[in-house]
Coordinates of C-alpha atoms and ligand atoms in Angstrom, one line a residue:
X1 CA -73.7 60.8 35.7
X2 CA -71.2 61.8 38.2
X3 CA -67.3 61.7 38.0
X4 CA -67.1 60.1 41.4
X5 CA -69.5 57.8 40.4
X6 CA -67.8 56.4 38.1
X7 CA -64.5 56.2 39.8
X8 CA -66.9 54.1 43.3
X9 CA -68.2 51.8 40.9
X10 CA -64.4 51.3 39.1
X11 CA -63.1 50.8 42.9
X12 CA -66.5 48.1 43.5
X13 CA -65.2 46.3 40.2
X14 CA -61.5 45.6 39.8
X15 CA -60.3 44.7 43.9
X16 CA -57.4 42.0 44.1
X17 CA -58.6 39.0 45.1
X18 CA -57.6 37.9 49.1
X19 CA -54.5 35.0 48.3
X20 CA -56.4 32.7 50.4
X21 CA -59.5 33.0 47.3
X22 CA -56.4 33.6 44.3
X23 CA -54.0 29.7 45.8
X24 CA -57.7 28.0 45.7
X25 CA -58.4 29.8 42.1
X26 CA -55.0 28.7 40.8
X27 CA -54.9 25.4 42.3
X28 CA -57.7 25.4 40.4
X29 CA -55.1 24.9 37.7
X30 CA -53.2 22.9 39.2
X31 CA -55.2 19.7 41.2
X32 CA -57.9 19.2 38.6
X33 CA -58.9 15.6 40.5
X34 CA -57.9 14.1 42.7
X35 CA -55.6 11.7 40.2
X36 CA -54.2 14.8 39.2
X37 CA -52.8 15.6 43.1
X38 CA -51.3 12.1 42.6
X39 CA -49.2 13.1 39.6
X40 CA -47.8 16.6 41.6
X41 CA -47.6 13.8 44.6
X42 CA -46.0 11.0 43.5
X43 CA -43.6 13.5 40.4
X44 CA -42.2 15.2 43.5
X45 CA -41.1 12.0 45.6
X46 CA -39.4 11.1 42.4
X47 CA -37.2 14.4 41.8
X48 CA -36.2 13.1 45.7
X49 CA -35.0 10.9 44.6
X50 CA -37.5 8.3 45.9
X51 CA -36.8 4.2 45.5
X52 CA -39.5 3.1 47.0
X53 CA -43.0 4.5 46.6
X54 CA -45.6 3.5 49.2
X55 CA -50.0 5.2 47.9
X56 CA -52.3 4.3 49.6
X57 CA -56.0 5.3 48.9
X58 CA -59.7 5.7 49.5
X59 CA -62.5 6.1 47.1
X60 CA -60.1 7.1 44.3
X61 CA -58.7 10.0 46.6
X62 CA -61.1 11.5 47.1
X63 CA -61.4 11.3 50.9
X64 CA -57.6 9.7 51.1
X65 CA -54.4 10.2 49.4
X66 CA -51.8 8.7 50.7
X67 CA -48.1 9.4 48.6
X68 CA -45.5 8.3 51.1
X69 CA -41.1 8.4 49.9
X70 CA -38.2 7.0 50.9
X71 CA -35.9 10.3 48.9
X72 CA -34.2 13.2 50.1
X73 CA -37.3 14.3 52.8
X74 CA -37.0 18.2 53.8
X75 CA -36.8 19.2 57.3
X76 CA -38.7 21.6 59.3
X77 CA -38.3 24.7 57.7
X78 CA -37.8 23.7 54.1
X79 CA -41.2 21.9 54.9
X80 CA -42.4 25.0 55.2
X81 CA -41.0 26.6 53.4
X82 CA -42.4 24.1 50.6
X83 CA -46.0 25.0 51.6
X84 CA -45.0 28.6 50.7
X85 CA -45.9 28.9 46.5
X86 CA -43.4 29.5 43.7
X87 CA -40.6 27.8 45.7
X88 CA -39.3 25.0 44.8
X89 CA -35.8 23.6 44.7
X90 CA -34.8 22.7 41.7
X91 CA -34.9 25.6 39.3
X92 CA -33.9 29.0 40.5
X93 CA -33.9 31.4 36.7
X94 CA -35.6 31.0 33.8
X95 CA -32.9 30.3 32.3
X96 CA -32.8 27.2 34.2
X97 CA -36.5 25.5 32.9
X98 CA -34.5 24.9 28.9
X99 CA -33.5 21.2 30.2
X100 CA -35.1 20.8 33.3
X101 CA -34.9 17.7 34.5
X102 CA -37.0 17.4 37.1
X103 CA -40.8 16.2 37.1
X104 CA -41.6 19.7 38.9
X105 CA -40.1 23.2 38.7
X106 CA -43.1 25.8 39.8
X107 CA -42.8 24.9 43.0
X108 CA -46.7 25.7 42.5
X109 CA -48.0 21.8 43.5
X110 CA -47.6 21.9 47.2
X111 CA -49.1 24.8 47.7
X112 CA -51.7 25.0 45.1
X113 CA -52.8 20.8 47.7
X114 CA -53.1 22.4 50.7
X115 CA -55.3 25.5 49.6
X116 CA -57.9 23.2 48.5
X117 CA -57.7 19.6 50.9
X118 CA -56.4 19.6 54.5
X119 CA -53.8 17.8 54.8
X120 CA -50.1 15.8 56.2
X121 CA -46.9 16.2 55.4
X122 CA -44.2 14.1 57.6
X123 CA -40.5 14.0 56.6
X124 CA -37.1 13.9 58.0
X125 CA -33.4 13.5 56.6
X126 CA -30.7 12.0 57.1
X127 CA -30.2 12.2 60.7
X128 CA -31.9 14.9 61.5
X129 CA -35.5 14.6 63.3
X130 CA -38.9 14.1 61.7
X131 CA -41.2 17.3 61.6
X132 CA -45.3 16.7 61.2
X133 CA -47.0 19.6 59.3
X134 CA -50.3 19.7 59.6
X135 CA -52.5 22.8 56.7
X136 CA -56.2 23.0 56.5
X137 CA -56.8 25.1 53.4
X138 CA -54.1 26.5 53.8
X139 CA -53.3 27.2 57.1
X140 CA -50.6 25.9 59.5
X141 CA -52.2 24.9 62.2
X142 CA -49.8 22.4 63.9
X143 CA -46.2 21.6 63.7
X144 CA -44.4 19.6 65.6
X145 CA -41.4 16.7 65.9
X146 CA -42.5 13.3 65.6
X147 CA -40.1 10.1 64.8
X148 CA -40.1 8.8 61.4
X149 CA -37.5 6.9 59.0
X150 CA -35.5 9.4 55.7
X151 CA -37.9 10.7 53.1
X152 CA -41.7 11.7 53.3
X153 CA -45.2 11.1 53.6
X154 CA -48.1 13.7 52.3
X155 CA -51.4 12.9 53.7
X156 CA -54.2 14.8 51.5
X157 CA -57.8 14.7 53.4
X158 CA -61.0 15.4 51.5
X159 CA -59.7 16.7 49.4
X160 CA -62.3 20.6 47.4
X161 CA -62.9 20.4 51.3
X162 CA -63.7 24.0 51.2
X163 CA -64.4 24.4 47.4
X164 CA -67.4 23.3 47.0
X165 CA -67.7 24.2 43.4
X166 CA -65.2 20.9 42.7
X167 CA -66.1 19.8 44.9
X168 CA -69.7 18.8 43.1
X169 CA -67.4 17.9 39.7
X170 CA -66.1 15.1 40.9
X171 CA -67.5 12.1 39.7
X172 CA -67.7 9.0 41.8
X173 CA -65.1 7.0 43.1
X174 CA -64.9 4.5 40.2
X175 CA -64.0 6.5 37.5
X176 CA -61.9 8.9 39.9
X177 CA -60.1 5.9 40.4
X178 CA -60.2 4.8 37.5
X179 CA -57.9 7.8 36.7
X180 CA -55.7 8.0 38.9
X181 CA -54.6 3.8 38.3
X182 CA -54.0 5.4 34.9
X183 CA -51.5 8.5 35.7
X184 CA -49.6 5.9 38.1
X185 CA -49.8 3.4 35.7
X186 CA -48.5 6.3 33.2
X187 CA -45.2 6.4 36.1
X188 CA -45.0 2.8 36.5
X189 CA -43.8 3.8 33.0
X190 CA -42.2 5.7 32.6
X191 CA -39.5 5.5 35.6
X192 CA -39.2 0.9 35.9
X193 CA -36.5 1.7 38.2
X194 CA -39.5 2.8 40.2
X195 CA -40.7 -0.1 42.9
X196 CA -43.6 1.4 43.8
X197 CA -47.2 -0.1 46.1
X198 CA -50.9 1.3 45.4
X199 CA -53.8 1.2 47.7
X200 CA -56.9 1.3 46.8
X201 CA -59.6 0.8 49.7
X202 CA -57.1 -1.3 51.3
X203 CA -56.9 -3.5 48.9
X204 CA -53.7 -4.3 47.1
X205 CA -54.2 -3.1 43.9
X206 CA -50.2 -2.8 41.7
X207 CA -47.2 -4.1 43.0
X208 CA -45.2 -3.1 40.9
X209 CA -40.7 -3.9 41.7
X210 CA -37.8 -2.4 40.0
X211 CA -38.6 -4.3 36.0
X212 CA -35.7 -4.7 33.6
X213 CA -37.7 -3.4 30.1
X214 CA -41.2 -1.6 29.3
X215 CA -42.2 -4.9 28.1
X216 CA -41.1 -6.4 32.4
X217 CA -43.2 -3.6 33.0
X218 CA -46.0 -3.6 30.9
X219 CA -46.2 -7.4 32.6
X220 CA -46.0 -6.5 35.5
X221 CA -48.8 -4.1 35.6
X222 CA -51.8 -5.9 33.1
X223 CA -49.8 -9.2 33.0
X224 CA -46.8 -11.4 31.1
X225 CA -49.4 -12.2 27.7
X226 CA -50.4 -9.0 27.3
X227 CA -46.4 -8.3 27.8
X228 CA -46.5 -10.9 24.2
X229 CA -49.0 -8.7 22.4
X230 CA -46.3 -6.0 21.2
X231 CA -43.0 -5.9 20.0
X232 CA -40.5 -3.3 20.4
X233 CA -39.7 -0.6 18.3
X234 CA -36.1 1.2 18.4
X235 CA -35.4 4.1 15.5
X236 CA -32.9 7.4 16.1
X237 CA -34.0 9.3 13.4
X238 CA -31.2 13.4 13.7
X239 CA -31.6 14.0 17.2
X240 CA -34.5 12.1 17.7
X241 CA -34.6 8.7 19.3
X242 CA -38.3 6.5 19.5
X243 CA -38.3 3.4 21.1
X244 CA -40.9 1.6 23.8
X245 CA -43.3 -1.5 22.3
X246 CA -46.4 -1.6 19.6
X247 CA -48.5 -4.0 19.0
X248 CA -48.2 -6.5 16.3
X249 CA -51.2 -6.2 14.0
X250 CA -52.4 -9.6 14.2
X251 CA -53.8 -8.4 18.1
X252 CA -54.6 -4.9 17.3
X253 CA -58.3 -4.9 18.6
X254 CA -59.0 -8.1 20.5
X255 CA -57.8 -6.0 24.1
X256 CA -58.4 -3.0 25.9
X257 CA -56.0 -0.4 24.1
X258 CA -53.1 0.6 25.6
X259 CA -52.1 4.1 25.3
X260 CA -48.6 6.0 27.1
X261 CA -45.9 8.7 25.4
X262 CA -43.2 9.9 27.3
X263 CA -41.7 13.1 26.4
X264 CA -37.6 12.6 27.7
X265 CA -38.8 11.1 30.6
X266 CA -42.3 13.0 31.2
X267 CA -45.4 12.3 30.8
X268 CA -47.1 13.5 27.5
X269 CA -50.6 12.9 26.1
X270 CA -50.5 14.0 22.5
X271 CA -53.4 13.0 19.9
X272 CA -50.4 14.3 16.8
X273 CA -47.5 12.0 17.8
X274 CA -50.0 9.0 18.2
X275 CA -52.2 9.4 15.7
X276 CA -48.5 9.7 13.7
X277 CA -48.0 6.6 14.9
X278 CA -51.1 4.7 14.4
X279 CA -50.9 6.3 10.3
X280 CA -47.7 3.5 10.4
X281 CA -50.5 0.3 11.3
X282 CA -52.0 1.4 7.7
X283 CA -52.2 -1.4 5.9
X284 CA -51.9 -3.3 8.7
X285 CA -54.7 -3.4 10.1
X286 CA -58.2 -3.0 9.1
X287 CA -59.8 1.0 9.1
X288 CA -61.1 1.8 12.6
X289 CA -59.5 -0.6 14.9
X290 CA -56.8 1.2 16.9
X291 CA -53.5 -0.4 18.7
X292 CA -51.5 0.0 21.9
X293 CA -49.0 2.2 21.9
X294 CA -45.9 3.2 24.3
X295 CA -43.8 5.1 22.6
X296 CA -40.8 6.6 24.2
X297 CA -38.8 10.5 22.7
X298 CA -36.8 11.0 24.0
X299 CA -34.8 15.2 21.6
X300 CA -32.2 17.6 22.8
X301 CA -34.2 19.4 25.9
X302 CA -34.4 23.1 23.6
X303 CA -35.8 21.1 21.3
X304 CA -39.5 20.9 23.4
X305 CA -41.6 23.7 26.1
X306 CA -42.5 21.6 29.1
X307 CA -43.9 24.6 30.6
X308 CA -46.7 24.8 28.9
X309 CA -49.9 23.2 30.1
X310 CA -50.6 23.9 33.9
X311 CA -50.6 19.6 34.4
X312 CA -47.3 19.0 32.3
X313 CA -49.6 16.4 30.5
X314 CA -48.7 18.3 27.1
X315 CA -46.2 19.8 25.7
X316 CA -45.2 21.9 22.9
X317 CA -42.4 20.7 20.0
X318 CA -40.6 23.4 18.1
X319 CA -40.3 21.0 14.8
X320 CA -43.9 19.2 15.6
X321 CA -43.4 18.0 11.9
X322 CA -40.7 16.0 12.0
X323 CA -41.3 14.2 15.3
X324 CA -43.4 12.9 14.3
X325 CA -42.5 11.5 10.8
X326 CA -40.2 9.8 13.0
X327 CA -42.7 8.3 15.3
X328 CA -44.1 7.3 12.4
X329 CA -41.0 5.7 10.7
X330 CA -39.4 3.9 13.9
X331 CA -42.9 2.0 13.9
X332 CA -43.4 1.8 11.1
X333 CA -39.6 -0.5 10.8
X334 CA -40.3 -2.1 13.8
X335 CA -43.7 -3.2 11.6
X336 CA -41.5 -4.4 8.8
X337 CA -39.4 -6.9 11.7
X338 CA -40.2 -11.1 11.4
X339 CA -41.4 -10.5 15.1
X340 CA -44.0 -8.5 13.9
X341 CA -46.1 -11.4 11.8
X342 CA -48.6 -13.5 13.9
X343 CA -48.3 -16.4 16.6
X344 CA -50.6 -19.2 17.1
X345 CA -50.6 -19.7 21.4
X346 CA -48.0 -16.9 22.5
X347 CA -44.6 -15.8 21.3
X348 CA -43.1 -16.2 24.5
X349 CA -39.8 -17.7 23.6
X350 CA -39.7 -16.2 19.9
X351 CA -36.0 -14.4 20.1
X352 CA -36.3 -10.7 19.3
X353 CA -33.2 -10.7 17.8
X354 CA -34.1 -11.6 14.1
X355 CA -32.6 -14.3 12.9
X356 CA -30.3 -14.0 10.0
X357 CA -32.5 -15.8 7.4
X358 CA -34.9 -13.6 8.7
X359 CA -36.9 -12.1 6.2
X360 CA -36.6 -8.2 6.9
X361 CA -33.3 -8.8 5.2
X362 CA -32.5 -6.5 2.0
X363 CA -31.7 -9.5 -0.4
X364 CA -30.9 -10.6 -3.9
X365 CA -33.8 -11.7 -6.2
X366 CA -31.7 -13.3 -8.1
X367 CA -32.7 -16.7 -8.1
X368 CA -30.8 -19.5 -8.7
X369 CA -32.4 -22.9 -9.6
X370 CA -30.6 -26.8 -9.1
X371 CA -28.8 -26.2 -12.0
X372 CA -27.4 -23.3 -11.4
X373 CA -29.9 -20.4 -14.4
X374 CA -31.9 -18.1 -13.0
X375 CA -35.5 -19.6 -12.3
X376 CA -38.0 -19.3 -14.3
X377 CA -40.8 -18.0 -11.5
X378 CA -43.3 -15.3 -11.0
X379 CA -40.5 -12.4 -11.6
X380 CA -38.9 -13.7 -14.3
X381 CA -40.5 -12.4 -18.1
X382 CA -43.4 -14.5 -19.8
X383 CA -43.0 -17.5 -22.1
X384 CA -46.3 -16.6 -23.5
X385 CA -48.3 -14.6 -25.8
X386 CA -47.3 -10.8 -24.4
X387 CA -44.2 -9.8 -26.3
X388 CA -40.9 -10.0 -23.6
X389 CA -40.4 -7.6 -21.6
X390 CA -37.6 -5.4 -21.7
X391 CA -36.6 -4.8 -18.5
X392 CA -38.4 -6.1 -15.0
X393 CA -38.4 -2.7 -13.6
X394 CA -41.7 -4.4 -11.5
X395 CA -39.2 -6.6 -9.6
X396 CA -38.2 -5.6 -6.7
X397 CA -34.8 -3.3 -5.8
X398 CA -31.9 -4.1 -6.8
X399 CA -29.2 -2.0 -4.8
X400 CA -28.4 -4.8 -2.4
X401 CA -27.4 -8.4 -3.9
X402 CA -25.8 -9.8 -0.8
X403 CA -27.4 -13.1 -1.5
X404 CA -30.7 -14.6 1.0
X405 CA -30.6 -17.4 2.6
X406 CA -33.4 -19.0 1.3
X407 CA -35.0 -22.3 3.6
X408 CA -36.6 -25.5 2.0
X409 CA -39.9 -24.5 1.0
X410 CA -43.1 -26.5 1.7
X411 CA -46.4 -25.6 -0.1
X412 CA -49.4 -27.0 1.8
X413 CA -52.9 -26.6 0.1
X414 CA -51.6 -24.8 -2.3
X415 CA -53.0 -22.5 -0.4
X416 CA -49.2 -21.8 2.4
X417 CA -46.2 -22.6 1.9
X418 CA -43.6 -23.6 5.1
X419 CA -40.7 -23.9 7.1
X420 CA -38.5 -23.8 9.8
X421 CA -37.0 -21.6 12.1
X422 CA -34.7 -21.7 15.0
X423 CA -37.1 -21.0 17.2
X424 CA -40.1 -21.7 15.0
X425 CA -42.6 -23.1 12.3
X426 CA -42.7 -19.8 9.9
X427 CA -46.3 -20.7 7.3
X428 CA -46.8 -17.8 4.6
X429 CA -50.2 -17.0 2.9
X430 CA -48.6 -17.1 -0.9
X431 CA -52.1 -15.3 -2.3
X432 CA -51.1 -12.2 0.8
X433 CA -47.2 -12.1 0.4
X434 CA -47.3 -11.8 -3.5
X435 CA -49.9 -9.1 -2.9
X436 CA -47.8 -7.5 -0.7
X437 CA -44.7 -8.1 -2.8
X438 CA -47.1 -6.7 -6.2
X439 CA -48.3 -3.6 -3.9
X440 CA -44.8 -1.9 -3.0
X441 CA -43.8 -2.7 -6.3
X442 CA -46.9 -0.6 -8.0
X443 CA -46.1 1.9 -5.9
X444 CA -43.0 2.7 -6.4
X445 CA -44.1 3.0 -9.5
X446 CA -46.2 5.3 -8.7
X447 CA -44.3 7.2 -7.1
X448 CA -40.8 7.2 -9.0
X449 CA -41.6 6.8 -12.4
X450 CA -43.3 4.5 -15.9
X451 CA -43.5 1.2 -15.4
X452 CA -42.1 -0.2 -18.9
X453 CA -45.9 -2.6 -20.8
X454 CA -46.0 -5.1 -22.5
X455 CA -47.3 -3.8 -25.9
X456 CA -50.2 -6.7 -26.7
X457 CA -50.4 -9.0 -30.4
X458 CA -53.9 -7.8 -30.6
X459 CA -55.1 -5.0 -28.9
X460 CA -58.4 -4.7 -25.9
X461 CA -61.5 -3.4 -26.5
X462 CA -63.1 -4.1 -23.4
X463 CA -66.9 -2.4 -22.7
X464 CA -67.5 -1.1 -19.0
X465 CA -70.9 0.1 -17.4
X466 CA -71.2 3.5 -16.3
X467 CA -69.9 2.6 -13.6
X468 CA -66.5 1.3 -14.4
X469 CA -65.5 4.4 -17.3
X470 CA -66.3 7.0 -14.3
X471 CA -63.7 4.2 -12.2
X472 CA -61.3 4.3 -15.5
X473 CA -61.2 8.3 -16.0
X474 CA -60.2 8.9 -12.4
X475 CA -57.3 6.4 -12.7
X476 CA -56.3 6.2 -16.3
X477 CA -52.8 8.6 -15.8
X478 CA -51.7 5.9 -13.1
X479 CA -53.0 3.4 -14.4
X480 CA -51.2 4.8 -17.2
X481 CA -47.8 4.8 -14.7
X482 CA -48.6 1.0 -13.8
X483 CA -48.0 -0.2 -17.9
X484 CA -51.4 0.0 -18.5
X485 CA -52.0 1.7 -22.0
X486 CA -55.7 2.2 -22.4
X487 CA -57.4 5.2 -24.7
X488 CA -60.6 5.5 -24.2
X489 CA -63.6 3.9 -27.6
X490 CA -66.8 6.0 -28.1
X491 CA -69.6 5.2 -25.3
X492 CA -67.9 3.5 -22.5
X493 CA -65.6 0.9 -24.2
X494 CA -61.4 1.7 -23.9
X495 CA -59.1 -0.4 -26.2
X496 CA -56.1 -1.7 -24.1
X497 CA -52.7 -1.7 -25.9
X498 CA -50.1 -2.8 -23.7
X499 CA -50.3 -4.3 -20.0
X500 CA -48.0 -4.5 -17.1
X501 CA -46.7 -8.4 -16.6
X502 CA -45.6 -8.3 -12.9
X503 CA -45.4 -12.2 -13.4
X504 CA -46.2 -15.0 -15.9
X505 CA -49.4 -15.4 -14.2
X506 CA -51.6 -12.9 -15.4
X507 CA -54.5 -11.8 -16.2
X508 CA -54.4 -8.9 -17.4
X509 CA -57.6 -8.2 -18.7
X510 CA -59.3 -10.0 -16.8
X511 CA -56.6 -7.9 -14.2
X512 CA -58.6 -4.1 -15.7
X513 CA -61.3 -5.4 -15.4
X514 CA -61.7 -6.1 -11.9
X515 CA -60.1 -3.9 -11.4
X516 CA -62.0 -0.8 -11.9
X517 CA -65.7 -2.5 -11.0
X518 CA -63.9 -2.8 -7.4
X519 CA -63.1 0.8 -7.9
X520 CA -66.2 2.2 -8.6
X521 CA -68.3 5.1 -6.0
X522 CA -64.3 5.8 -5.1
X523 CA -64.3 8.9 -3.3
X524 CA -60.5 9.1 -2.4
X525 CA -59.5 12.8 -0.4
X526 CA -56.3 12.6 -2.0
X527 CA -54.1 11.8 -4.9
X528 CA -51.6 9.6 -2.8
X529 CA -54.9 7.2 -0.9
X530 CA -55.7 7.3 -4.7
X531 CA -52.7 5.3 -4.8
X532 CA -52.4 3.2 -2.9
X533 CA -56.6 2.3 -3.1
X534 CA -55.9 1.2 -6.7
X535 CA -51.9 -0.1 -6.0
X536 CA -53.6 -2.7 -3.6
X537 CA -56.2 -3.0 -5.9
X538 CA -54.4 -4.8 -8.6
X539 CA -51.8 -6.1 -6.1
X540 CA -54.8 -8.1 -5.0
X541 CA -55.5 -9.0 -8.6
X542 CA -52.8 -9.6 -9.6
X543 CA -51.2 -11.7 -6.9
X544 CA -51.1 -16.1 -7.4
X545 CA -54.6 -17.0 -5.3
X546 CA -55.1 -19.8 -2.7
X547 CA -55.2 -23.3 -4.9
X548 CA -51.9 -22.1 -6.8
X549 CA -49.4 -25.4 -7.3
X550 CA -46.3 -24.1 -6.3
X551 CA -43.5 -24.4 -7.9
X552 CA -40.1 -25.0 -6.0
X553 CA -38.5 -21.8 -7.8
X554 CA -41.1 -19.7 -8.1
X555 CA -42.1 -20.4 -3.9
X556 CA -38.0 -18.9 -3.4
X557 CA -39.0 -16.5 -5.1
X558 CA -41.9 -15.5 -3.6
X559 CA -40.0 -15.9 -0.3
X560 CA -37.4 -13.5 -0.8
X561 CA -39.8 -11.3 -2.5
X562 CA -41.7 -11.3 -0.1
X563 CA -37.9 -10.8 2.0
X564 CA -37.8 -8.3 -0.2
X565 CA -40.5 -5.7 1.3
X566 CA -40.8 -3.8 4.1
X567 CA -44.3 -5.3 5.7
X568 CA -43.9 -8.9 4.6
X569 CA -45.2 -10.1 8.5
X570 CA -48.0 -7.7 6.6
X571 CA -51.2 -7.5 3.6
X572 CA -52.4 -5.0 2.5
X573 CA -56.0 -5.1 4.3
X574 CA -54.8 -5.2 7.3
X575 CA -54.2 -9.5 7.9
X576 CA -50.9 -12.3 8.2
X577 CA -49.3 -13.0 5.1
X578 CA -47.2 -14.9 8.0
X579 CA -48.9 -16.5 11.3
X580 CA -45.4 -18.4 13.2
X581 CA -45.5 -20.9 15.9
X582 CA -42.7 -21.6 18.6
X583 CA -41.4 -24.9 19.2
X584 CA -42.0 -23.3 22.7
X585 CA -45.7 -24.4 21.9
X586 CA -45.4 -26.8 20.1
X587 CA -44.1 -28.4 23.3
X588 CA -46.7 -27.4 25.4
X589 CA -49.7 -28.3 23.1
X590 CA -47.7 -32.0 22.9
X591 CA -46.8 -31.8 26.8
X592 CA -43.2 -32.0 26.0
X593 CA -42.9 -29.4 28.8
Ligands
ATP601 N1 -42.0 14.4 48.1 C1 -40.9 15.4 49.4 N2 -39.3 14.5 49.5 C2 -38.4 15.9 49.2 N3 -39.2 17.4 49.2 C3 -39.8 17.7 49.0 C4 -40.5 17.0 48.4 N4 -42.0 16.8 47.8 C5 -42.0 18.6 48.2 N5 -40.9 18.9 48.3 C6 -40.1 19.7 47.7 O1 -41.2 21.1 48.2 C7 -40.7 21.9 47.0 C8 -41.4 21.8 46.6 O2 -43.4 21.4 45.8 P1 -44.0 21.6 44.3 O3 -44.4 20.3 44.2 O4 -44.6 22.1 45.4 O5 -42.8 22.3 43.3 P2 -42.1 22.0 42.4 O6 -41.3 20.0 42.7 O7 -40.8 21.9 42.6 O8 -42.9 22.7 40.9 P3 -44.0 22.0 40.7 O9 -45.1 22.4 41.8 O10 -43.8 22.4 39.1 O11 -44.1 20.5 41.0 C9 -40.1 21.2 46.2 O12 -38.9 21.8 44.8 C10 -39.3 20.2 47.3 O13 -37.8 21.0 47.2
MG602 MG1 -44.3 19.2 42.5

């Protein structure tokens, strides 16, 4: 092959694209579908200081997108410049990108949309004349004066009319509308100060006045009943502030799931953060259902890079791990609040600030009976066949010794405890509550070291089946930590010489047998998962049952023990330990309201 032939071919292979084609290709990154154009236009309006935005769509945005704002507007020169690529009023240098607080910073969105649609922009600055610009496929076809108020209206007709390849990939109007609505809702949740109206195919779809809180915004979008499903999360971990609304565990799975996440005021997608938040629900909901989560993450600007995704739908965290832990912690903390317990009816009148007698308050575990002596109860040394315990390491943490106000408690059907609060009636399931208490004590023991056990006067032999024998072998160490002193004794038999004694009614041998039976066939990936499973199983087998009559002192001990747990309102199987009825709800049912 001659040298000149190779040159010809190379010249034929590489050529600079005409700018219109290059613009269309670049536009493909920014504007994927109507929803992405809508997002860019609404964000431009917000950056222009708009307090009211009206969005009009036809066919999910396929045939028309119109975004009208009352922001600062543009004069004629600015308007023409805004259509040029890389023309922006928002940053001046690359250094400005760190900590950029406007939604826009690239000067890409308007020219990108212009290059793939028929565009009309009318804009006026305060006290200035209005300008109307028409653009088709990126070329300005008409500039004229127009009378209008301060602000901007951008109308995008026939998106992708000149890019058949893109047009072919657009979905039907219904699914484009769904994507558009999702994006508009994300903006509305981010910017609750905004008044937003959305009209689709001539019908009003959203009318949102400015909202004073996330809950009020949620009520505006999805209705008041939906807003009541949530509890507030608010937590600061070092420089990271997490707040928002998370779904009450008892309600999870009973309505469409909604996910919203923002980072420093930008709506983003982030599967890792959502997973971190979900992992906080561990043991409070049954596996397989997933909670609605509306979370805002605020952190120092230099801890996050916002310029990593063409549609700005994702950000990059410099220390993702610690932010995921902060999210998990914030959600876990919210799930520890009494308001996270289940409600009969709605939670409408419940005060979201914990009251002084709140179940979430750290408390002293010592219970005095009416004579002022420590009560014999669920946590005291057992007066039975076992030798007395030396210390009570299975009792909750005593670090905080403020006394707790225990309200008068009533046992119902030997199954539930009932008491009243300022805001309503609270019912506790005695078995679930005890299970939660024991679970956390056992986890504590498994994480921090062994519990003292009580030597049996007569060691007992248990005969196990092969599967239980396997379960014993794989949990032997953890069982020892919990206080079961057990040795293999040939075949499938084991000898039990000491057992834990978490409460006087505890039947250790039966608990051990039932636990091994329940753990057969388990193949858990990590020690942590095995520990959690073992603690939950032993807690379930060891806890008092429904049908057990409790003394006043035992009920008080249960109340106090539950208050000392991290998740008092939830048992370990995804069920509620507490159900509440507000006075408001009762009054309504009795026709008093
Ligand atoms: N609704 C509007 N009101 C006032 N000015 C606007 C409006 N929309 C766009 N502009 C001006 O036009 C410029 C270009 O907008 P464009 O969306 O293309 O880029 P950007 O917002 O700066 O960055 P990005 O590409 O990241 O969105 C903006 O910087 C802004 O000055
Ligand atoms: Mg923009």
